[in-house]
Amino acid sequence: MMKIQSFPGRVKYMQELKITRVEVLNLVVPITDLTTPPESLPYYQELKTIVFGSYKSVIVKITGENGLTGIGECMTRLAPEALKSIILDVLAPIIAGKNAYDYEFLWEEMYATMKQRGHYKGYMIEAISGVDMAIWDLMGKTLKLPIYSLLGGKFRNEIQCYASSIRFKKPKEVVQEVKKIIDEGFTQVKLKIGRGIEEDALAVKLLRQEYGDALTIMVDANSGYTVNSALKLGRIFEKYDVFWFEEPIPPDNMPGYHELTQKLDIPIAAGESEFTKYGFRDLITSGNIDIIQPNVGRAGGFTEVRNILSMARAYGIPYAPHTGSSSGVTMTAELHLAAYAQNFLTYEYMRTAWSHEQSNPLKSDLLKTNLDSQSGGMIKVPKTEGLGIELNEATVKKYLVL
């Protein structure tokens, strides 16, 4: 007869875990040197607004009746105060006093609040994402289990990652930069493009000539091209075996995405700008995408991204998580999803920032221990309780905006 070990310290909270407190921390780091999109891009006037004057993070802390606190992050680039207001004024009253284990019910309650008023994307879902992430972290800490175990278990012990991203450099400079990346152990690299068709094509050509088939090359246009220019560029990229063409056109051009996926052999990757299973349903079922890239801090948190991944898996669509310039909180959350997702492809390891001269301390210094250290382009899946992170209070204090 097998003896079952008793855990008196947590049994009390295994069936019910009331939420007692919700806090929001807005962190802002001014940037002194900015990287701007080249004026040659078709959508330059729109794209220049994506370059912001600071790194930002909206951290959510949710405390349970057991005294433990879960941590989450909302994906944000502008107006973090808007997210803070939504969380404290709209979402906190919904979840206060509720059972954290009813996470899916709580998600639907939060989502339904403003859905009929048209707020089923944007700031509302980003706010829900941070709250949901913190709830999952609280559950994991309480049960002493990693998030990937709560999601359903891990499919891998190591996570393949790619170096992201080489930003707006001349073609020959790109080759030199990739040499450094290869020396760090990476075999996959993503290039930010947008210098125009000739320069973008030349950069990829030089990389392939210099490093051969041993290097996996992705390109990311950040929605910078028109459909026609993306078609021309995509056909060139096909000759050099580019692994994926990310966000070639703006995310609101669904017919354009459909045309690209039908006419190009190169996989089209997108989804960092999309929200919820409903948005990804439309991307996937219409044949507009080959690789999905949801951000857990934007698309709806762990609860909703798990739904998105299940749907993508049913359609045979691989998953490459988006991290972008998020803090170490989201980076860690995406690691748990990468460990869990059967259709996982590769993880975005951010080694560069918006600024050429100034790193992002919210990525490097916000956590006491960063769990995404790589070796040979691989990250070992950590054994954790919840996310397995602890905030560095000195960094929080330094960049906190009241």
Tab-separated table of C-alpha atoms in Angstrom:
chain	number	residue	atom	x	y	z
A	1	MET	CA	0.000	0.000	0.000
A	2	MET	CA	1.469	3.344	-1.055
A	3	LYS	CA	1.845	5.929	1.666
A	4	ILE	CA	0.628	9.377	0.675
A	5	GLN	CA	2.708	12.228	2.024
A	6	SER	CA	0.843	14.903	3.956
A	7	PHE	CA	1.362	18.604	3.351
A	8	PRO	CA	-0.363	20.287	6.306
A	9	GLY	CA	0.986	23.699	5.371
A	10	ARG	CA	-0.889	23.797	2.080
A	11	VAL	CA	-3.822	21.367	2.358
A	12	LYS	CA	-5.952	24.141	3.834
A	13	TYR	CA	-5.635	26.148	0.632
A	14	MET	CA	-5.810	23.346	-1.941
A	15	GLN	CA	-9.540	23.769	-2.599
A	16	GLU	CA	-10.096	27.432	-1.852
A	17	LEU	CA	-7.696	30.354	-1.933
A	18	LYS	CA	-9.377	33.706	-1.491
A	19	ILE	CA	-7.849	36.774	-3.096
A	20	THR	CA	-7.357	39.451	-0.454
A	21	ARG	CA	-5.297	42.173	-2.113
A	22	VAL	CA	-4.501	43.564	-5.569
A	23	GLU	CA	-1.591	45.971	-6.157
A	24	VAL	CA	-0.163	47.593	-9.281
A	25	LEU	CA	3.383	48.904	-9.728
A	26	ASN	CA	4.126	51.167	-12.691
A	27	LEU	CA	7.829	51.164	-13.557
A	28	VAL	CA	9.371	53.606	-16.041
A	29	VAL	CA	13.000	53.821	-17.231
A	30	PRO	CA	13.845	56.873	-19.409
A	31	ILE	CA	15.805	56.124	-22.603
A	32	THR	CA	18.493	58.560	-23.679
A	33	ASP	CA	19.390	57.060	-27.075
A	34	LEU	CA	16.623	55.803	-29.356
A	35	THR	CA	16.564	53.548	-32.402
A	36	THR	CA	14.145	54.933	-34.993
A	37	PRO	CA	12.699	53.232	-38.096
A	38	PRO	CA	14.225	54.307	-41.434
A	39	GLU	CA	12.270	56.897	-43.383
A	40	SER	CA	12.294	54.643	-46.461
A	41	LEU	CA	9.578	52.430	-44.988
A	42	PRO	CA	6.124	52.739	-46.605
A	43	TYR	CA	4.478	53.205	-43.203
A	44	TYR	CA	7.198	55.378	-41.663
A	45	GLN	CA	4.791	58.043	-40.369
A	46	GLU	CA	2.909	55.360	-38.443
A	47	LEU	CA	5.921	53.310	-37.389
A	48	LYS	CA	7.888	56.195	-35.925
A	49	THR	CA	5.337	56.316	-33.112
A	50	ILE	CA	6.347	52.821	-31.928
A	51	VAL	CA	9.714	54.130	-30.741
A	52	PHE	CA	9.103	55.314	-27.211
A	53	GLY	CA	11.081	57.460	-24.807
A	54	SER	CA	11.195	54.913	-21.995
A	55	TYR	CA	11.049	51.269	-21.029
A	56	LYS	CA	7.835	50.578	-19.140
A	57	SER	CA	6.383	47.747	-17.108
A	58	VAL	CA	3.084	47.327	-15.280
A	59	ILE	CA	3.571	44.773	-12.508
A	60	VAL	CA	0.532	43.192	-10.837
A	61	LYS	CA	0.733	41.698	-7.339
A	62	ILE	CA	-2.125	39.545	-6.040
A	63	THR	CA	-2.086	38.309	-2.450
A	64	GLY	CA	-4.066	35.341	-1.174
A	65	GLU	CA	-5.474	34.675	2.273
A	66	ASN	CA	-2.457	32.445	2.925
A	67	GLY	CA	-0.185	35.492	2.774
A	68	LEU	CA	1.532	34.492	-0.475
A	69	THR	CA	1.713	36.944	-3.374
A	70	GLY	CA	1.574	36.159	-7.078
A	71	ILE	CA	3.302	38.373	-9.638
A	72	GLY	CA	2.185	39.218	-13.172
A	73	GLU	CA	2.933	41.759	-15.886
A	74	CYS	CA	0.834	43.621	-18.430
A	75	MET	CA	2.364	44.227	-21.840
A	76	THR	CA	2.601	48.001	-22.219
A	77	ARG	CA	4.462	50.591	-24.255
A	78	LEU	CA	2.444	53.736	-23.540
A	79	ALA	CA	0.192	55.060	-20.754
A	80	PRO	CA	0.826	52.509	-17.990
A	81	GLU	CA	-1.442	54.598	-15.783
A	82	ALA	CA	-4.376	53.500	-17.977
A	83	LEU	CA	-3.668	49.856	-17.193
A	84	LYS	CA	-3.307	50.618	-13.495
A	85	SER	CA	-6.685	52.340	-13.467
A	86	ILE	CA	-8.403	49.452	-15.269
A	87	ILE	CA	-6.950	46.917	-12.846
A	88	LEU	CA	-7.736	48.798	-9.648
A	89	ASP	CA	-11.068	50.359	-10.654
A	90	VAL	CA	-12.573	47.646	-12.873
A	91	LEU	CA	-10.907	44.270	-12.338
A	92	ALA	CA	-9.931	44.263	-8.661
A	93	PRO	CA	-13.547	44.572	-7.427
A	94	ILE	CA	-14.463	41.559	-9.581
A	95	ILE	CA	-11.828	39.214	-8.154
A	96	ALA	CA	-11.596	40.503	-4.555
A	97	GLY	CA	-12.635	37.807	-2.095
A	98	LYS	CA	-13.001	35.233	-4.885
A	99	ASN	CA	-11.333	31.826	-5.099
A	100	ALA	CA	-8.123	32.002	-7.150
A	101	TYR	CA	-8.658	28.400	-8.301
A	102	ASP	CA	-11.732	29.581	-10.187
A	103	TYR	CA	-9.314	31.300	-12.564
A	104	GLU	CA	-11.236	30.539	-15.751
A	105	PHE	CA	-14.489	31.794	-14.261
A	106	LEU	CA	-12.695	34.926	-13.035
A	107	TRP	CA	-11.204	35.459	-16.496
A	108	GLU	CA	-14.632	35.309	-18.116
A	109	GLU	CA	-16.056	37.651	-15.469
A	110	MET	CA	-13.348	40.221	-16.166
A	111	TYR	CA	-13.669	39.832	-19.934
A	112	ALA	CA	-17.462	40.169	-19.912
A	113	THR	CA	-17.404	43.437	-17.959
A	114	MET	CA	-16.584	45.688	-20.919
A	115	LYS	CA	-17.022	43.331	-23.889
A	116	GLN	CA	-20.449	44.667	-24.821
A	117	ARG	CA	-18.961	48.163	-24.919
A	118	GLY	CA	-16.385	47.136	-27.480
A	119	HIS	CA	-13.434	46.669	-25.122
A	120	TYR	CA	-12.452	43.124	-26.098
A	121	LYS	CA	-8.932	44.025	-27.241
A	122	GLY	CA	-6.290	46.560	-26.284
A	123	TYR	CA	-5.728	47.900	-22.786
A	124	MET	CA	-8.593	45.904	-21.272
A	125	ILE	CA	-7.119	42.549	-22.289
A	126	GLU	CA	-3.589	43.632	-21.394
A	127	ALA	CA	-4.856	44.461	-17.907
A	128	ILE	CA	-6.624	41.092	-17.628
A	129	SER	CA	-3.413	39.407	-18.788
A	130	GLY	CA	-1.357	40.789	-15.912
A	131	VAL	CA	-4.023	39.909	-13.354
A	132	ASP	CA	-4.408	36.385	-14.710
A	133	MET	CA	-0.641	35.842	-14.714
A	134	ALA	CA	-0.437	36.880	-11.061
A	135	ILE	CA	-3.309	34.530	-10.130
A	136	TRP	CA	-1.481	31.589	-11.713
A	137	ASP	CA	1.733	32.521	-9.907
A	138	LEU	CA	-0.182	32.650	-6.619
A	139	MET	CA	-1.645	29.195	-7.280
A	140	GLY	CA	1.758	27.776	-8.155
A	141	LYS	CA	3.380	29.181	-5.030
A	142	THR	CA	0.561	27.836	-2.878
A	143	LEU	CA	0.712	24.337	-4.360
A	144	LYS	CA	4.523	24.438	-4.669
A	145	LEU	CA	4.286	23.621	-8.361
A	146	PRO	CA	5.695	25.348	-11.463
A	147	ILE	CA	3.267	27.032	-13.828
A	148	TYR	CA	4.011	24.535	-16.584
A	149	SER	CA	2.846	21.733	-14.272
A	150	LEU	CA	-0.394	23.581	-13.535
A	151	LEU	CA	-0.913	24.065	-17.271
A	152	GLY	CA	-0.646	20.326	-17.846
A	153	GLY	CA	3.023	19.379	-17.611
A	154	LYS	CA	6.182	19.958	-19.610
A	155	PHE	CA	6.993	18.465	-23.001
A	156	ARG	CA	10.699	19.309	-22.820
A	157	ASN	CA	13.554	19.856	-20.379
A	158	GLU	CA	15.382	22.346	-22.588
A	159	ILE	CA	14.027	25.218	-24.643
A	160	GLN	CA	15.403	26.174	-28.047
A	161	CYS	CA	15.870	29.944	-28.315
A	162	TYR	CA	16.850	32.494	-30.931
A	163	ALA	CA	18.754	35.751	-30.548
A	164	SER	CA	16.480	38.771	-30.963
A	165	SER	CA	16.945	41.194	-32.573
A	166	ILE	CA	19.518	42.893	-34.801
A	167	ARG	CA	18.057	46.364	-35.252
A	168	PHE	CA	18.226	48.604	-38.330
A	169	LYS	CA	21.884	48.241	-39.258
A	170	LYS	CA	23.685	48.304	-42.587
A	171	PRO	CA	24.086	44.884	-44.250
A	172	LYS	CA	27.818	44.496	-43.525
A	173	GLU	CA	27.283	45.552	-39.901
A	174	VAL	CA	24.649	42.844	-39.598
A	175	VAL	CA	27.200	40.190	-40.573
A	176	GLN	CA	29.608	41.446	-37.899
A	177	GLU	CA	26.891	41.506	-35.247
A	178	VAL	CA	25.830	37.951	-36.035
A	179	LYS	CA	29.428	36.806	-35.519
A	180	LYS	CA	29.132	37.969	-31.886
A	181	ILE	CA	25.808	36.175	-31.536
A	182	ILE	CA	27.223	32.905	-32.869
A	183	ASP	CA	30.145	33.231	-30.452
A	184	GLU	CA	27.574	33.432	-27.636
A	185	GLY	CA	26.276	30.017	-28.673
A	186	PHE	CA	23.202	30.900	-30.726
A	187	THR	CA	22.353	29.107	-33.960
A	188	GLN	CA	19.168	31.101	-34.639
A	189	VAL	CA	18.937	34.864	-35.109
A	190	LYS	CA	16.219	37.381	-35.952
A	191	LEU	CA	16.944	40.435	-38.053
A	192	LYS	CA	14.870	43.609	-37.855
A	193	ILE	CA	14.320	44.708	-41.431
A	194	GLY	CA	12.965	47.872	-43.004
A	195	ARG	CA	15.782	49.500	-44.951
A	196	GLY	CA	13.983	48.891	-48.202
A	197	ILE	CA	13.855	45.803	-50.400
A	198	GLU	CA	17.428	46.041	-51.735
A	199	GLU	CA	19.160	46.530	-48.382
A	200	ASP	CA	17.031	43.971	-46.563
A	201	ALA	CA	17.655	41.392	-49.268
A	202	LEU	CA	21.385	42.127	-49.265
A	203	ALA	CA	21.634	41.699	-45.496
A	204	VAL	CA	20.035	38.251	-45.658
A	205	LYS	CA	22.134	37.275	-48.686
A	206	LEU	CA	25.367	38.216	-46.899
A	207	LEU	CA	24.358	36.301	-43.774
A	208	ARG	CA	23.621	33.160	-45.768
A	209	GLN	CA	26.857	33.453	-47.744
A	210	GLU	CA	28.930	34.014	-44.608
A	211	TYR	CA	27.418	31.398	-42.291
A	212	GLY	CA	25.759	28.884	-44.588
A	213	ASP	CA	22.999	26.524	-43.563
A	214	ALA	CA	24.235	26.291	-39.963
A	215	LEU	CA	22.491	29.590	-39.193
A	216	THR	CA	18.699	29.851	-38.929
A	217	ILE	CA	17.555	33.307	-40.059
A	218	MET	CA	14.257	34.971	-39.172
A	219	VAL	CA	13.225	38.465	-40.313
A	220	ASP	CA	10.836	40.901	-38.621
A	221	ALA	CA	9.371	43.881	-40.475
A	222	ASN	CA	7.251	45.163	-37.562
A	223	SER	CA	4.392	45.808	-40.009
A	224	GLY	CA	6.606	48.025	-42.142
A	225	TYR	CA	5.747	46.955	-45.680
A	226	THR	CA	2.840	47.000	-48.107
A	227	VAL	CA	1.472	43.739	-49.488
A	228	ASN	CA	3.206	44.206	-52.849
A	229	SER	CA	6.602	45.033	-51.355
A	230	ALA	CA	6.277	42.162	-48.860
A	231	LEU	CA	5.556	39.789	-51.750
A	232	LYS	CA	8.664	40.946	-53.617
A	233	LEU	CA	10.823	40.679	-50.527
A	234	GLY	CA	9.328	37.365	-49.453
A	235	ARG	CA	10.182	35.744	-52.792
A	236	ILE	CA	13.785	36.882	-52.367
A	237	PHE	CA	13.895	35.543	-48.805
A	238	GLU	CA	12.683	32.172	-50.054
A	239	LYS	CA	15.878	31.838	-52.100
A	240	TYR	CA	17.932	32.178	-48.917
A	241	ASP	CA	15.840	29.770	-46.839
A	242	VAL	CA	14.599	32.353	-44.327
A	243	PHE	CA	12.838	30.520	-41.492
A	244	TRP	CA	9.968	32.997	-41.124
A	245	PHE	CA	8.802	36.442	-42.242
A	246	GLU	CA	7.366	38.181	-39.170
A	247	GLU	CA	4.688	40.880	-39.290
A	248	PRO	CA	5.411	41.877	-42.894
A	249	ILE	CA	2.361	44.186	-43.022
A	250	PRO	CA	0.123	45.971	-40.476
A	251	PRO	CA	-1.959	43.646	-38.255
A	252	ASP	CA	-5.279	45.160	-39.346
A	253	ASN	CA	-4.769	44.087	-42.975
A	254	MET	CA	-6.285	40.592	-42.783
A	255	PRO	CA	-6.885	40.284	-46.559
A	256	GLY	CA	-3.230	41.189	-47.059
A	257	TYR	CA	-2.078	38.450	-44.700
A	258	HIS	CA	-4.255	35.966	-46.538
A	259	GLU	CA	-2.688	36.958	-49.851
A	260	LEU	CA	0.835	36.596	-48.449
A	261	THR	CA	0.241	33.149	-46.959
A	262	GLN	CA	-1.315	31.949	-50.214
A	263	LYS	CA	1.367	33.331	-52.544
A	264	LEU	CA	4.562	32.833	-50.515
A	265	ASP	CA	6.251	29.603	-49.469
A	266	ILE	CA	8.083	31.297	-46.599
A	267	PRO	CA	6.121	30.913	-43.322
A	268	ILE	CA	4.331	34.072	-42.183
A	269	ALA	CA	4.573	34.674	-38.424
A	270	ALA	CA	2.363	37.089	-36.487
A	271	GLY	CA	0.216	37.474	-33.409
A	272	GLU	CA	2.097	39.752	-31.032
A	273	SER	CA	-0.540	42.393	-31.797
A	274	GLU	CA	-3.479	40.031	-31.361
A	275	PHE	CA	-5.729	39.368	-28.368
A	276	THR	CA	-7.691	36.385	-26.992
A	277	LYS	CA	-8.728	33.103	-28.568
A	278	TYR	CA	-11.271	34.972	-30.661
A	279	GLY	CA	-8.654	37.094	-32.394
A	280	PHE	CA	-6.407	34.087	-32.978
A	281	ARG	CA	-9.387	32.047	-34.170
A	282	ASP	CA	-9.865	34.540	-36.988
A	283	LEU	CA	-6.141	34.521	-37.828
A	284	ILE	CA	-5.905	30.747	-37.894
A	285	THR	CA	-9.181	29.626	-39.476
A	286	SER	CA	-8.933	32.134	-42.327
A	287	GLY	CA	-5.523	30.768	-43.317
A	288	ASN	CA	-3.813	34.086	-42.590
A	289	ILE	CA	-0.899	32.791	-40.531
A	290	ASP	CA	1.658	29.970	-40.429
A	291	ILE	CA	3.228	30.580	-36.989
A	292	ILE	CA	1.492	32.193	-33.992
A	293	GLN	CA	3.329	34.569	-31.646
A	294	PRO	CA	1.049	35.519	-28.740
A	295	ASN	CA	2.438	37.520	-25.828
A	296	VAL	CA	1.165	36.185	-22.499
A	297	GLY	CA	1.110	39.723	-21.077
A	298	ARG	CA	-1.141	40.937	-23.883
A	299	ALA	CA	-3.202	38.079	-25.312
A	300	GLY	CA	-5.002	37.188	-22.070
A	301	GLY	CA	-2.580	35.658	-19.578
A	302	PHE	CA	-1.954	31.954	-18.981
A	303	THR	CA	-5.655	31.084	-19.001
A	304	GLU	CA	-6.285	32.450	-22.473
A	305	VAL	CA	-2.943	31.637	-24.075
A	306	ARG	CA	-3.456	27.990	-23.121
A	307	ASN	CA	-6.747	28.128	-25.061
A	308	ILE	CA	-4.965	29.752	-27.999
A	309	LEU	CA	-2.245	27.092	-28.019
A	310	SER	CA	-4.774	24.263	-27.959
A	311	MET	CA	-6.609	25.756	-30.920
A	312	ALA	CA	-3.386	26.310	-32.865
A	313	ARG	CA	-2.292	22.755	-32.169
A	314	ALA	CA	-5.571	21.430	-33.578
A	315	TYR	CA	-4.832	23.288	-36.825
A	316	GLY	CA	-1.177	22.212	-36.940
A	317	ILE	CA	0.097	25.748	-36.309
A	318	PRO	CA	3.410	26.024	-34.394
A	319	TYR	CA	3.924	28.481	-31.536
A	320	ALA	CA	6.844	30.880	-31.026
A	321	PRO	CA	6.222	33.087	-27.966
A	322	HIS	CA	6.693	36.836	-28.260
A	323	THR	CA	8.658	38.523	-25.484
A	324	GLY	CA	9.770	41.803	-27.055
A	325	SER	CA	11.022	44.444	-24.661
A	326	SER	CA	9.069	43.117	-21.700
A	327	SER	CA	10.554	42.730	-18.239
A	328	GLY	CA	11.954	39.560	-16.721
A	329	VAL	CA	8.458	38.721	-15.455
A	330	THR	CA	7.014	38.136	-18.926
A	331	MET	CA	10.255	36.529	-20.101
A	332	THR	CA	9.877	33.947	-17.333
A	333	ALA	CA	6.165	33.446	-17.977
A	334	GLU	CA	6.901	32.662	-21.623
A	335	LEU	CA	9.482	30.067	-20.536
A	336	HIS	CA	6.765	28.171	-18.679
A	337	LEU	CA	4.529	28.253	-21.762
A	338	ALA	CA	7.421	27.122	-23.961
A	339	ALA	CA	8.019	24.151	-21.659
A	340	TYR	CA	4.325	23.248	-21.705
A	341	ALA	CA	3.272	23.745	-25.337
A	342	GLN	CA	3.499	20.641	-27.504
A	343	ASN	CA	3.497	22.826	-30.631
A	344	PHE	CA	6.328	25.054	-29.342
A	345	LEU	CA	8.866	26.085	-31.991
A	346	THR	CA	11.485	28.458	-30.542
A	347	TYR	CA	11.755	31.107	-27.796
A	348	GLU	CA	12.544	34.797	-28.308
A	349	TYR	CA	15.656	35.576	-26.266
A	350	MET	CA	15.989	39.361	-26.188
A	351	ARG	CA	19.674	40.264	-26.235
A	352	THR	CA	19.273	43.815	-27.550
A	353	ALA	CA	17.121	46.772	-26.541
A	354	TRP	CA	15.509	49.753	-28.284
A	355	SER	CA	18.522	51.878	-27.429
A	356	HIS	CA	21.950	51.213	-28.959
A	357	GLU	CA	23.685	52.439	-25.802
A	358	GLN	CA	21.301	51.682	-22.927
A	359	SER	CA	20.173	48.218	-21.857
A	360	ASN	CA	16.775	47.545	-20.328
A	361	PRO	CA	17.152	47.218	-16.529
A	362	LEU	CA	13.581	45.930	-16.281
A	363	LYS	CA	14.806	42.835	-18.120
A	364	SER	CA	18.197	42.482	-16.459
A	365	ASP	CA	17.680	43.840	-12.928
A	366	LEU	CA	13.982	43.629	-11.986
A	367	LEU	CA	14.236	40.042	-10.746
A	368	LYS	CA	16.615	38.823	-8.070
A	369	THR	CA	17.416	35.857	-10.310
A	370	ASN	CA	16.814	35.658	-14.057
A	371	LEU	CA	15.840	32.173	-15.198
A	372	ASP	CA	16.467	32.611	-18.925
A	373	SER	CA	20.254	32.174	-19.061
A	374	GLN	CA	21.140	30.303	-22.259
A	375	SER	CA	23.968	28.019	-23.273
A	376	GLY	CA	24.427	26.880	-26.840
A	377	GLY	CA	21.130	28.469	-27.783
A	378	MET	CA	19.262	26.390	-25.208
A	379	ILE	CA	17.614	27.279	-21.884
A	380	LYS	CA	17.078	24.657	-19.211
A	381	VAL	CA	13.517	24.475	-17.907
A	382	PRO	CA	13.701	25.628	-14.275
A	383	LYS	CA	12.146	23.785	-11.337
A	384	THR	CA	10.110	26.451	-9.579
A	385	GLU	CA	7.157	27.226	-7.372
A	386	GLY	CA	4.840	29.302	-9.523
A	387	LEU	CA	6.852	31.471	-11.870
A	388	GLY	CA	9.848	31.060	-9.596
A	389	ILE	CA	10.650	34.765	-9.441
A	390	GLU	CA	11.172	37.404	-6.781
A	391	LEU	CA	11.211	41.136	-7.442
A	392	ASN	CA	14.369	43.098	-6.744
A	393	GLU	CA	12.946	45.777	-4.467
A	394	ALA	CA	15.877	48.131	-5.113
A	395	THR	CA	15.046	48.171	-8.833
A	396	VAL	CA	11.338	48.598	-8.101
A	397	LYS	CA	12.044	51.537	-5.816
A	398	LYS	CA	14.375	53.152	-8.355
A	399	TYR	CA	11.904	53.131	-11.260
A	400	LEU	CA	8.518	53.187	-9.508
A	401	VAL	CA	6.133	55.926	-10.652
A	402	LEU	CA	3.425	56.739	-8.123
